[in-house]
Short mmCIF file of C-alpha atoms in Angstrom, two decimals:
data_model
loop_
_atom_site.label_atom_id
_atom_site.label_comp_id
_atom_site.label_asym_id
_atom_site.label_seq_id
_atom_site.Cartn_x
_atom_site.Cartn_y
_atom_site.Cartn_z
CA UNK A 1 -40.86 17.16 15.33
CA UNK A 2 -43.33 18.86 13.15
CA UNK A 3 -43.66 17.66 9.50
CA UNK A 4 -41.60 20.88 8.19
CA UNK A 5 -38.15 19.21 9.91
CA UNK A 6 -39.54 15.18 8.77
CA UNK A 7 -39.96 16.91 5.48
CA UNK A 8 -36.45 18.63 5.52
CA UNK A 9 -34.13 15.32 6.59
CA UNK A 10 -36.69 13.28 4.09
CA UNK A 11 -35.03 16.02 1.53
CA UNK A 12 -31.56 15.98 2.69
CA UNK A 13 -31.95 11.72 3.49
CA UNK A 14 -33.17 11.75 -0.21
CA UNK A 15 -30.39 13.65 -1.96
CA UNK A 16 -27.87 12.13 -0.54
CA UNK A 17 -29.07 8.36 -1.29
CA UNK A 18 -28.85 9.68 -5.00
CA UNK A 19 -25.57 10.84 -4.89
CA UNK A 20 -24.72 7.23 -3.04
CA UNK A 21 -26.53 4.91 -5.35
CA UNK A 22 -24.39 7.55 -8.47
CA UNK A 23 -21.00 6.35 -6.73
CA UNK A 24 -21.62 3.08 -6.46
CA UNK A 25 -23.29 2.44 -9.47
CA UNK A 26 -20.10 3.95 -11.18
CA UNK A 27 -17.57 2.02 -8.82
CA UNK A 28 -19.92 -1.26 -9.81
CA UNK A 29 -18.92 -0.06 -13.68
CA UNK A 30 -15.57 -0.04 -13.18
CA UNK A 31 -14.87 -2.93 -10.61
CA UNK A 32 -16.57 -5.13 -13.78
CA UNK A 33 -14.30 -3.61 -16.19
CA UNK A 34 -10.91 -3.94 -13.52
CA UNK A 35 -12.06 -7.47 -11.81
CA UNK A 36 -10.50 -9.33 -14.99
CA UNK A 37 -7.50 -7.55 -15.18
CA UNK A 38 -7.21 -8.40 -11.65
CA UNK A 39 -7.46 -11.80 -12.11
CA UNK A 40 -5.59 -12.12 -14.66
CA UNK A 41 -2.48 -10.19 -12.76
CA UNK A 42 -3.29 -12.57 -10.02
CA UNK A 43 -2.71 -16.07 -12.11
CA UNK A 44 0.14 -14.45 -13.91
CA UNK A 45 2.00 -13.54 -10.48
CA UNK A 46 1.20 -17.23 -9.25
CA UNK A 47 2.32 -18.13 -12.41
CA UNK A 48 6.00 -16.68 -11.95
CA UNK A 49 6.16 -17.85 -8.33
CA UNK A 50 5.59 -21.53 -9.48
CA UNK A 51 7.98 -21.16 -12.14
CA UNK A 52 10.87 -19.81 -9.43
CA UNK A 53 9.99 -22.82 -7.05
CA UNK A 54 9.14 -25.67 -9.60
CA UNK A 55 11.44 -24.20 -12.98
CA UNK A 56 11.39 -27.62 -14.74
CA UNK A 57 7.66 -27.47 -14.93
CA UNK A 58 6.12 -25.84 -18.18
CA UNK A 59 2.41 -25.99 -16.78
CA UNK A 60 0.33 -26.43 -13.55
CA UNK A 61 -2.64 -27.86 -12.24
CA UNK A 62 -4.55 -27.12 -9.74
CA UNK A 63 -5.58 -30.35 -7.82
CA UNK A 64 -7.83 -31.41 -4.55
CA UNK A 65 -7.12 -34.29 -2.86
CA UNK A 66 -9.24 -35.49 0.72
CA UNK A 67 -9.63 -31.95 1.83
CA UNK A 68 -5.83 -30.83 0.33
CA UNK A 69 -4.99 -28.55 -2.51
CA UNK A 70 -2.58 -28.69 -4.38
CA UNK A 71 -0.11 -27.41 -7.64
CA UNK A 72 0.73 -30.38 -10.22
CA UNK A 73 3.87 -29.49 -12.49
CA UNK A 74 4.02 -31.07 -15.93
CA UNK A 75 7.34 -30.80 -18.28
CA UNK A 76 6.76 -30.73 -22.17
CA UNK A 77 6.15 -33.96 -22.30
CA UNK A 78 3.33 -34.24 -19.73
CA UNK A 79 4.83 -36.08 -16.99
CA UNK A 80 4.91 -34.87 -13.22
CA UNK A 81 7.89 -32.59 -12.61
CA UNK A 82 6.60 -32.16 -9.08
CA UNK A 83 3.76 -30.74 -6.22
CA UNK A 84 3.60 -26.96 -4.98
CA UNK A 85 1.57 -26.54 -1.36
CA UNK A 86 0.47 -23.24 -0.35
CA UNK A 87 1.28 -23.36 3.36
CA UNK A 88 -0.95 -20.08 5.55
CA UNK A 89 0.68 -19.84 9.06
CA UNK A 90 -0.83 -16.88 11.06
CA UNK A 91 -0.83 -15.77 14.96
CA UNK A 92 -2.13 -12.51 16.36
CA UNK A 93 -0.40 -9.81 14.77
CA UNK A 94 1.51 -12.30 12.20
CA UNK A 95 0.25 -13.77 8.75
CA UNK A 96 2.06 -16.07 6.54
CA UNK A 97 1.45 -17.71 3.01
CA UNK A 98 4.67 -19.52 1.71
CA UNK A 99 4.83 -21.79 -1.55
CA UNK A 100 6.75 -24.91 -1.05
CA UNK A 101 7.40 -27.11 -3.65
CA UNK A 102 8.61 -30.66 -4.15
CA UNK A 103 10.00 -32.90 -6.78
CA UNK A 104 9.43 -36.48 -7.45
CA UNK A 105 11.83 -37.83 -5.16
CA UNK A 106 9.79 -35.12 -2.91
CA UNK A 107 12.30 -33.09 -1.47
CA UNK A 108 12.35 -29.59 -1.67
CA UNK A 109 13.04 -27.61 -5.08
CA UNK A 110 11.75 -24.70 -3.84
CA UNK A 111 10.25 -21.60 -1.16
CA UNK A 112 8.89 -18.68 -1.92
CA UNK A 113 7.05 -16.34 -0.11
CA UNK A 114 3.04 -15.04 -1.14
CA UNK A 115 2.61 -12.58 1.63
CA UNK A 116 3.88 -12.01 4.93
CA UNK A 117 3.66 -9.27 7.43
CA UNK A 118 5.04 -6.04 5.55
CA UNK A 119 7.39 -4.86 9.01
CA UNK A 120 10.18 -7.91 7.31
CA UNK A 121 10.58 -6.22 3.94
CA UNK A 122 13.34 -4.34 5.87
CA UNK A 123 15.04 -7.38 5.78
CA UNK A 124 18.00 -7.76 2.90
CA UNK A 125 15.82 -10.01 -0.35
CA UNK A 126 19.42 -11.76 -0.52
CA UNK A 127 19.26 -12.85 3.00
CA UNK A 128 15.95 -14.29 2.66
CA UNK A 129 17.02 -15.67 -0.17
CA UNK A 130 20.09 -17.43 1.08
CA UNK A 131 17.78 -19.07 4.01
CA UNK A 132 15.31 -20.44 1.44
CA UNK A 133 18.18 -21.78 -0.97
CA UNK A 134 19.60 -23.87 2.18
CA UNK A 135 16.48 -25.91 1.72
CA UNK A 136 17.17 -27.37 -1.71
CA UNK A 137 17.29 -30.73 -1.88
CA UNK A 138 16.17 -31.61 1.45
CA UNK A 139 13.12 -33.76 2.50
CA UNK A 140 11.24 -34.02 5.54
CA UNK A 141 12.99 -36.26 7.46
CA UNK A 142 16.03 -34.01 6.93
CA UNK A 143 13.91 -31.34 8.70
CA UNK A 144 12.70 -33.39 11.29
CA UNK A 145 16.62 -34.15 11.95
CA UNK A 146 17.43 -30.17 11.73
CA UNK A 147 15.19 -29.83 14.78
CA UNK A 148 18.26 -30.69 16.87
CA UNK A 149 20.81 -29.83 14.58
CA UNK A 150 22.11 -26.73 12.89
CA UNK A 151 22.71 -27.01 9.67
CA UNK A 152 20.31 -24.49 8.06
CA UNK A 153 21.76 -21.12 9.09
CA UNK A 154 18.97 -18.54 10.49
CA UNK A 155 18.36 -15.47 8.26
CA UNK A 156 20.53 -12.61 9.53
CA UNK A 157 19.09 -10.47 12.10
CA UNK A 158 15.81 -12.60 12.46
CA UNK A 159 15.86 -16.14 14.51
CA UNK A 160 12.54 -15.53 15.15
CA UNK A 161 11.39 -15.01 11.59
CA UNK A 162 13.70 -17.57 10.16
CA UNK A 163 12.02 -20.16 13.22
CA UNK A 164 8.61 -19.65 11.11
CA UNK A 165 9.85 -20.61 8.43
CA UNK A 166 10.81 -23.38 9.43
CA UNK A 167 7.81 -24.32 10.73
CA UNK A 168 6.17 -23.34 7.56
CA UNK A 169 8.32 -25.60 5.21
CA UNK A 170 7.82 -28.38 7.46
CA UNK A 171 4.17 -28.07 7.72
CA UNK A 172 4.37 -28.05 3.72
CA UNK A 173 6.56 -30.98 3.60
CA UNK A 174 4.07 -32.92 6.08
CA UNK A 175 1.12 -32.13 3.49
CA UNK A 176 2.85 -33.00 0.55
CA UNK A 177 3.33 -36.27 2.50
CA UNK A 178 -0.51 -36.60 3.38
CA UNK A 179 -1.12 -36.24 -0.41
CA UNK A 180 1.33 -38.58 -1.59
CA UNK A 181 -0.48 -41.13 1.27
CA UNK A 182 -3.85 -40.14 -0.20
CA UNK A 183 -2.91 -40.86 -4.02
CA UNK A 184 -1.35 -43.94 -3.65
CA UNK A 185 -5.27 -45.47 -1.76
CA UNK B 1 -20.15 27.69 -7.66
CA UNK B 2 -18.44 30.91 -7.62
CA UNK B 3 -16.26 31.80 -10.28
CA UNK B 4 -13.99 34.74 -8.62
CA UNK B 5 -11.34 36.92 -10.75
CA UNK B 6 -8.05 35.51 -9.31
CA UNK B 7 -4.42 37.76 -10.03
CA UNK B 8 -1.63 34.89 -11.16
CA UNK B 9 -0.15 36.46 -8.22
CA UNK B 10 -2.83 35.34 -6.32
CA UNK B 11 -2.86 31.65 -7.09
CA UNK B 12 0.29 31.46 -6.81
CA UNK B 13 0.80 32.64 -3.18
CA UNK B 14 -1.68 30.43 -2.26
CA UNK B 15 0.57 27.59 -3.72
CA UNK B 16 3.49 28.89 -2.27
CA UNK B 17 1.18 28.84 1.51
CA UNK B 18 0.22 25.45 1.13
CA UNK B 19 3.84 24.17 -0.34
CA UNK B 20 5.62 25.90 2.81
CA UNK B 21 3.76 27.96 5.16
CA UNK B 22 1.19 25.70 5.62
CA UNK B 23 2.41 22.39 4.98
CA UNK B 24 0.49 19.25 5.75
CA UNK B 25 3.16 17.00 7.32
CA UNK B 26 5.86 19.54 8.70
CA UNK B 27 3.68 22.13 9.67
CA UNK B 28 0.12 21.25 10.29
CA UNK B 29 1.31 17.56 11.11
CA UNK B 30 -1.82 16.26 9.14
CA UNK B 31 -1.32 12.58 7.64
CA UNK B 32 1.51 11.37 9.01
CA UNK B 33 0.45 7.84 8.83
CA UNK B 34 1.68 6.85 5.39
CA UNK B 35 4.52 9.34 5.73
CA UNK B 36 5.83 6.88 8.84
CA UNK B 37 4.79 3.30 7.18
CA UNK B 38 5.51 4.46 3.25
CA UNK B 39 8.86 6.28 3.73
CA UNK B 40 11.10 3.58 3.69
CA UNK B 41 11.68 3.49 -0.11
CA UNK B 42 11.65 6.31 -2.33
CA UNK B 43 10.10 4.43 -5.15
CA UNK B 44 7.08 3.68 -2.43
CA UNK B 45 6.96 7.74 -1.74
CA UNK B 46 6.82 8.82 -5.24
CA UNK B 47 3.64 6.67 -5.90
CA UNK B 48 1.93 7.52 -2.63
CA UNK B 49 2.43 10.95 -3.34
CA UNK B 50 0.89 10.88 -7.24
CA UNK B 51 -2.10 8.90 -5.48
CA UNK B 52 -2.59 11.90 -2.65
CA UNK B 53 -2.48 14.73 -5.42
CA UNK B 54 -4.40 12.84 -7.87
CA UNK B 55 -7.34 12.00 -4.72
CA UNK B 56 -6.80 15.79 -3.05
CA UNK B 57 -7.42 17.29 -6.93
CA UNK B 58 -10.44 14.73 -7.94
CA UNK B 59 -11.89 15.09 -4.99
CA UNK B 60 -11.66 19.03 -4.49
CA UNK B 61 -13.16 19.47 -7.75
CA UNK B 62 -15.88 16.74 -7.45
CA UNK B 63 -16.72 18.17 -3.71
CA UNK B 64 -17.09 21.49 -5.48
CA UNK B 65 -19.82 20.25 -8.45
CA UNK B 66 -21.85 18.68 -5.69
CA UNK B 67 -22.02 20.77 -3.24
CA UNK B 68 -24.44 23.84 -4.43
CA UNK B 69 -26.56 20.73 -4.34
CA UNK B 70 -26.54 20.41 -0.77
CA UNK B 71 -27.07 21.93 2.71
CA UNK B 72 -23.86 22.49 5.01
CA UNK B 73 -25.22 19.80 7.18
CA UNK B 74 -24.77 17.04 4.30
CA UNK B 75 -21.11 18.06 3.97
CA UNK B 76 -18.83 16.06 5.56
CA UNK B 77 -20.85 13.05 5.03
CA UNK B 78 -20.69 13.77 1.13
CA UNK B 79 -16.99 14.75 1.36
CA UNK B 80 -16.40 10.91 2.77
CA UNK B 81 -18.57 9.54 0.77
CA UNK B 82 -16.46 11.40 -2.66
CA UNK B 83 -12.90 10.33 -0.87
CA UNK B 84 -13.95 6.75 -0.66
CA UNK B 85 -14.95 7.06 -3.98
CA UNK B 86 -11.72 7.99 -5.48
CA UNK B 87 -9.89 6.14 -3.22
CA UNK B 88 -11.95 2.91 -4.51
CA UNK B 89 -10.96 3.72 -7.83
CA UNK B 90 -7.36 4.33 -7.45
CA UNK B 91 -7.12 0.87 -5.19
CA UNK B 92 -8.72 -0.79 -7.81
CA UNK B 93 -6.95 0.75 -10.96
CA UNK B 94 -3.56 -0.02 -9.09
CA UNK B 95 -4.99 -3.81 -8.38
CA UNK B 96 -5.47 -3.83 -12.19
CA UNK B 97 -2.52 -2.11 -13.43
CA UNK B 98 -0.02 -1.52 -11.32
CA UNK B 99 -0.12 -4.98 -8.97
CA UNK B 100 3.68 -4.11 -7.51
CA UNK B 101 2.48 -0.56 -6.38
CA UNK B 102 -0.61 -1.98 -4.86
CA UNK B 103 1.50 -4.72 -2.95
CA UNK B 104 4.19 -2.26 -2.01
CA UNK B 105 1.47 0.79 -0.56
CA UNK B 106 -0.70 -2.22 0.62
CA UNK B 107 -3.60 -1.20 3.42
CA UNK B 108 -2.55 2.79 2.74
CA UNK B 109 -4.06 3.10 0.31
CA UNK B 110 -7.60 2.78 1.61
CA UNK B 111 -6.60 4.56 4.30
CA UNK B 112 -6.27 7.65 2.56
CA UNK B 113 -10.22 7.92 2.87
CA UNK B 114 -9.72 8.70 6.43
CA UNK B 115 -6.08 10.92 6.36
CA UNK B 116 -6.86 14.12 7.96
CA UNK B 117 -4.79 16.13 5.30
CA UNK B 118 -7.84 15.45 3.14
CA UNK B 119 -10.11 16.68 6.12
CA UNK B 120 -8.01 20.13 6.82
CA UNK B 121 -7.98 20.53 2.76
CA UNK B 122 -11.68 19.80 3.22
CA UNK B 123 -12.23 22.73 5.81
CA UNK B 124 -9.64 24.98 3.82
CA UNK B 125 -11.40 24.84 0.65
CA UNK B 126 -14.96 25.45 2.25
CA UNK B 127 -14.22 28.58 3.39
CA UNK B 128 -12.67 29.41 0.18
CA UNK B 129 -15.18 31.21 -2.02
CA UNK B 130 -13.11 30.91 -5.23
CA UNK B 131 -12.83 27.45 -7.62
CA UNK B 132 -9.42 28.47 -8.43
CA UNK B 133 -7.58 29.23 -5.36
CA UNK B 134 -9.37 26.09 -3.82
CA UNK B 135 -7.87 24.07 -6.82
CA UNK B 136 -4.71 25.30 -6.49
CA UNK B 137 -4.62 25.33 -2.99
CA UNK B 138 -5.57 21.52 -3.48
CA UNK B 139 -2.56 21.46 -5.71
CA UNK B 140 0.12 22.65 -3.70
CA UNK B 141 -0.86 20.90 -0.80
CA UNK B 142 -0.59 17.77 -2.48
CA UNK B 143 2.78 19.18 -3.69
CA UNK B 144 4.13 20.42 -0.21
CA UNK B 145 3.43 16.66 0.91
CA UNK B 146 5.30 14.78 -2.24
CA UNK B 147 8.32 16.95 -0.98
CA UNK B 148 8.31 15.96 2.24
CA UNK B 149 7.45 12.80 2.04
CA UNK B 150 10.15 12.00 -0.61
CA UNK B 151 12.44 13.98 1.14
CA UNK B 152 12.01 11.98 4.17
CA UNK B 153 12.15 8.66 2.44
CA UNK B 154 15.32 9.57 0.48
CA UNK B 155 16.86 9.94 3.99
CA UNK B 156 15.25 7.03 5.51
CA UNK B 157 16.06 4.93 2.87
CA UNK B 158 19.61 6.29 2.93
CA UNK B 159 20.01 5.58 6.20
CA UNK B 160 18.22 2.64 6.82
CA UNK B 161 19.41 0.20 4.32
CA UNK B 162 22.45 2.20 2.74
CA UNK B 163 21.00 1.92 -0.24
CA UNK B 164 19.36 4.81 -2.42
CA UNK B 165 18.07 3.52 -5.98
CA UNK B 166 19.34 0.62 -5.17
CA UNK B 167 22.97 1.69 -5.27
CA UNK B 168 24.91 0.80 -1.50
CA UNK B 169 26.16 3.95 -0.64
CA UNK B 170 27.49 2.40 2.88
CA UNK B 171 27.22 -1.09 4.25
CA UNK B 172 26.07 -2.11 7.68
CA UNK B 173 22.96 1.02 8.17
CA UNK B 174 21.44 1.37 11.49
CA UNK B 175 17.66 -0.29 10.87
CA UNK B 176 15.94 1.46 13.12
CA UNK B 177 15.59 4.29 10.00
CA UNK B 178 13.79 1.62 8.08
CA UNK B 179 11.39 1.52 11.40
CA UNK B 180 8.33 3.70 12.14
CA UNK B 181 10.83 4.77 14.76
CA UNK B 182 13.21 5.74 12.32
CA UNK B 183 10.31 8.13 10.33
CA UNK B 184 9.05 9.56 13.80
CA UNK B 185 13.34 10.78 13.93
CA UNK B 186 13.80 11.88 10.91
CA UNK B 187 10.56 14.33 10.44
CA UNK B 188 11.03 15.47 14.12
CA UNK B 189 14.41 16.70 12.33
CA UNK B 190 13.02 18.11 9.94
CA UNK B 191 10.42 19.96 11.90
CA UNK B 192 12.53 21.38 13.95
CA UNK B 193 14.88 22.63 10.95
CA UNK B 194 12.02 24.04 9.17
CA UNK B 195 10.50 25.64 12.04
CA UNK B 196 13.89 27.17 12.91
CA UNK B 197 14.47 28.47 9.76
CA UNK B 198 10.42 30.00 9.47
CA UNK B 199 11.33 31.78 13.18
CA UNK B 200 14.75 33.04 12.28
CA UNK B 201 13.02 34.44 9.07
CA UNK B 202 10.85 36.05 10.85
CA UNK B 203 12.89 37.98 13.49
CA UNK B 204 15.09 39.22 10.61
CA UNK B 205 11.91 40.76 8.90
CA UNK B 206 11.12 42.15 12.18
#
């Protein structure tokens, strides 16, 4: 390679850094001015899903406990309404993040799903829904009773979806539990 | 950049070609990917659609500033480097904006960057000598996708969940329509319809 052709891709190596470092610098401009906005959506979508799953509250905290997170409730008048967990169940090709939330009396006031694999949103909402609403009111040693009984009807059409869950609430239930054991030391 | 006289009729036959004759999805079967995994709602269609014509038309003209500033080896790296640009921007603007789009279109959005209707409008437009035809050939084949593809959602979502608009039109659909399945079904269909109709066409002209 003579210098010539080292000169010529130095030239076209050159140019097209330029244009690179242009892009990005732009993309860096406006990322700054859309990160906020972002955030903000963010907080105001967790927001409503807290609000569906815990509806007496009128504002949240966000708490850590032993190496546990979780969502504190409040009414108007500052007392505890309840706890939200964020419960992330994922396998290979699966990924789950599902909201479960508790009152005092810690059984369930609420589920709602964050995210989940996008091949379900065939499913009928009011299905879904229907599952979730069978969970009202029940507490983990309800669930742990449902493991050989049959008195939360699957979601139409998907045993195996409705099976995780399942297992989802319960793991939520079990670390609402390990928080409850961790505030009372 | 070359700034060639173009006849209205001109520009418009080249729309017409990219709308019909030469149609990404039904003819050239170029970017088929979000046509399978976007087409099960119409709403989803409609803003994939905007976000493909919006990219193809950015990036066309952008591609076409840049270029007299670079050898033909440079190119195609430069052409990815303007897509992933633009596509940055919209995924971001929709993150800020428009949240429910953003959930809804999800990882196909980035992958526009890498859609090969954006690579054939690529190669189309650099052998085009003229700003204008290129533009408009941008245009319609951003155009002669939106039909299809919200075309084929309208059915899909039809006869996948019964629904269209959310109105039930029937109850009990066969899902497979709302499947990638379902999408591969449908636009065989309508391949096979369209190309029917082009060679029937033809033999009556001849």
């Amino acid at each position: 390679m003579n210098i010539n052709e080292i000169r010529k891709v130095f030239d076209l190596a050159s140019r097209f850094a330029i244009v690179a470092a242009v892009f990005t610098a732009l993309l860096l401009v406006f990322y700054s001015v859309i990160d906020p906005v972002r955030q903000n959506n963010v907080k105001r979508i967790m927001e409503r899903k807290y609000s569906e799953v815990l509806p007496r509250s009128l504002h949240y905290e966000e708490k850590h406990i032993g190496n546990k997170t979780y969502i504190a409730g409040y009414d108007k008048n500052n007392y505890p309404t309840g706890k939200i967990v964020l419960v992330n169940t994922s396998s290979i090709n699966d990924r789950l993040d599902l909201l479960v939330s508790v009152g005092e009396e810690n059984k369930i006031t609420g589920v709602a799903v964050i995210k989940q694999n996008k091949i379900y949103d065939i499913l009928d909402r009011s299905d879904i829904d229907a599952y979730f609403r069978q969970f009202t009111g029940k507490s983990l040693y309800d669930l742990k009773l449902q493991d050989g009984g049959n008195d939360i009807k699957p979601v139409r059409g998907a045993l195996s979806l409705s099976d995780i869950y399942f297992t989802a609430i319960k793991k939520g239930l079990e670390d609402v539990e390990v928080i409850n054991a961790l505030s009372t030391k | 950049m070359h700034y060639q006289q173009n006849s209205f009729t001109e520009l418009f036959k080249e729309l017409y070609r990219r709308i019909f004759q030469r149609n990404p999805i039904i003819v050239l079967i170029a970017g088929l990917c979000p046509v399978l995994a976007i087409s099960t709602t119409v709403s989803n269609a409609f803003s994939m659609s905007i976000i493909v014509l919006c990219v193809l038309l950015l990036s066309d003209v952008t591609i076409r500033l840049v270029r007299q500033f670079f050898k033909i080896e440079l190119m195609y790296f430069l052409h990815v480097l303007i897509l992933s640009f633009y596509v940055t921007i919209v995924d971001l603007f929709l993150k800020g904006f428009y949240i429910e789009i953003s959930n809804n279109l999800g990882i196909f959005i980035p992958l526009i960057a890498v859609n090969c209707l954006f690579f054939e409008q690529y190669e189309n437009s650099r052998k085009q000598p003229s700003f204008l035809l290129s533009l408009f050939s941008a245009i319609g084949s951003g155009i002669g996708f939106a039909l299809i593809m919200i075309f084929v959602s309208f059915l899909r979502e039809l006869l996948g969940s019964g629904k269209v608009f959310e109105v039930t039109v029937f109850s009990k659909p066969p899902a497979i329509f709302s499947l990638a399945p379902g999408g591969f079904i449908v636009i065989g269909f309508i391949t096979a319809f369209i190309a029917y109709i082009g060679k029937r066409f033809n033999r009556d002209d001849k």
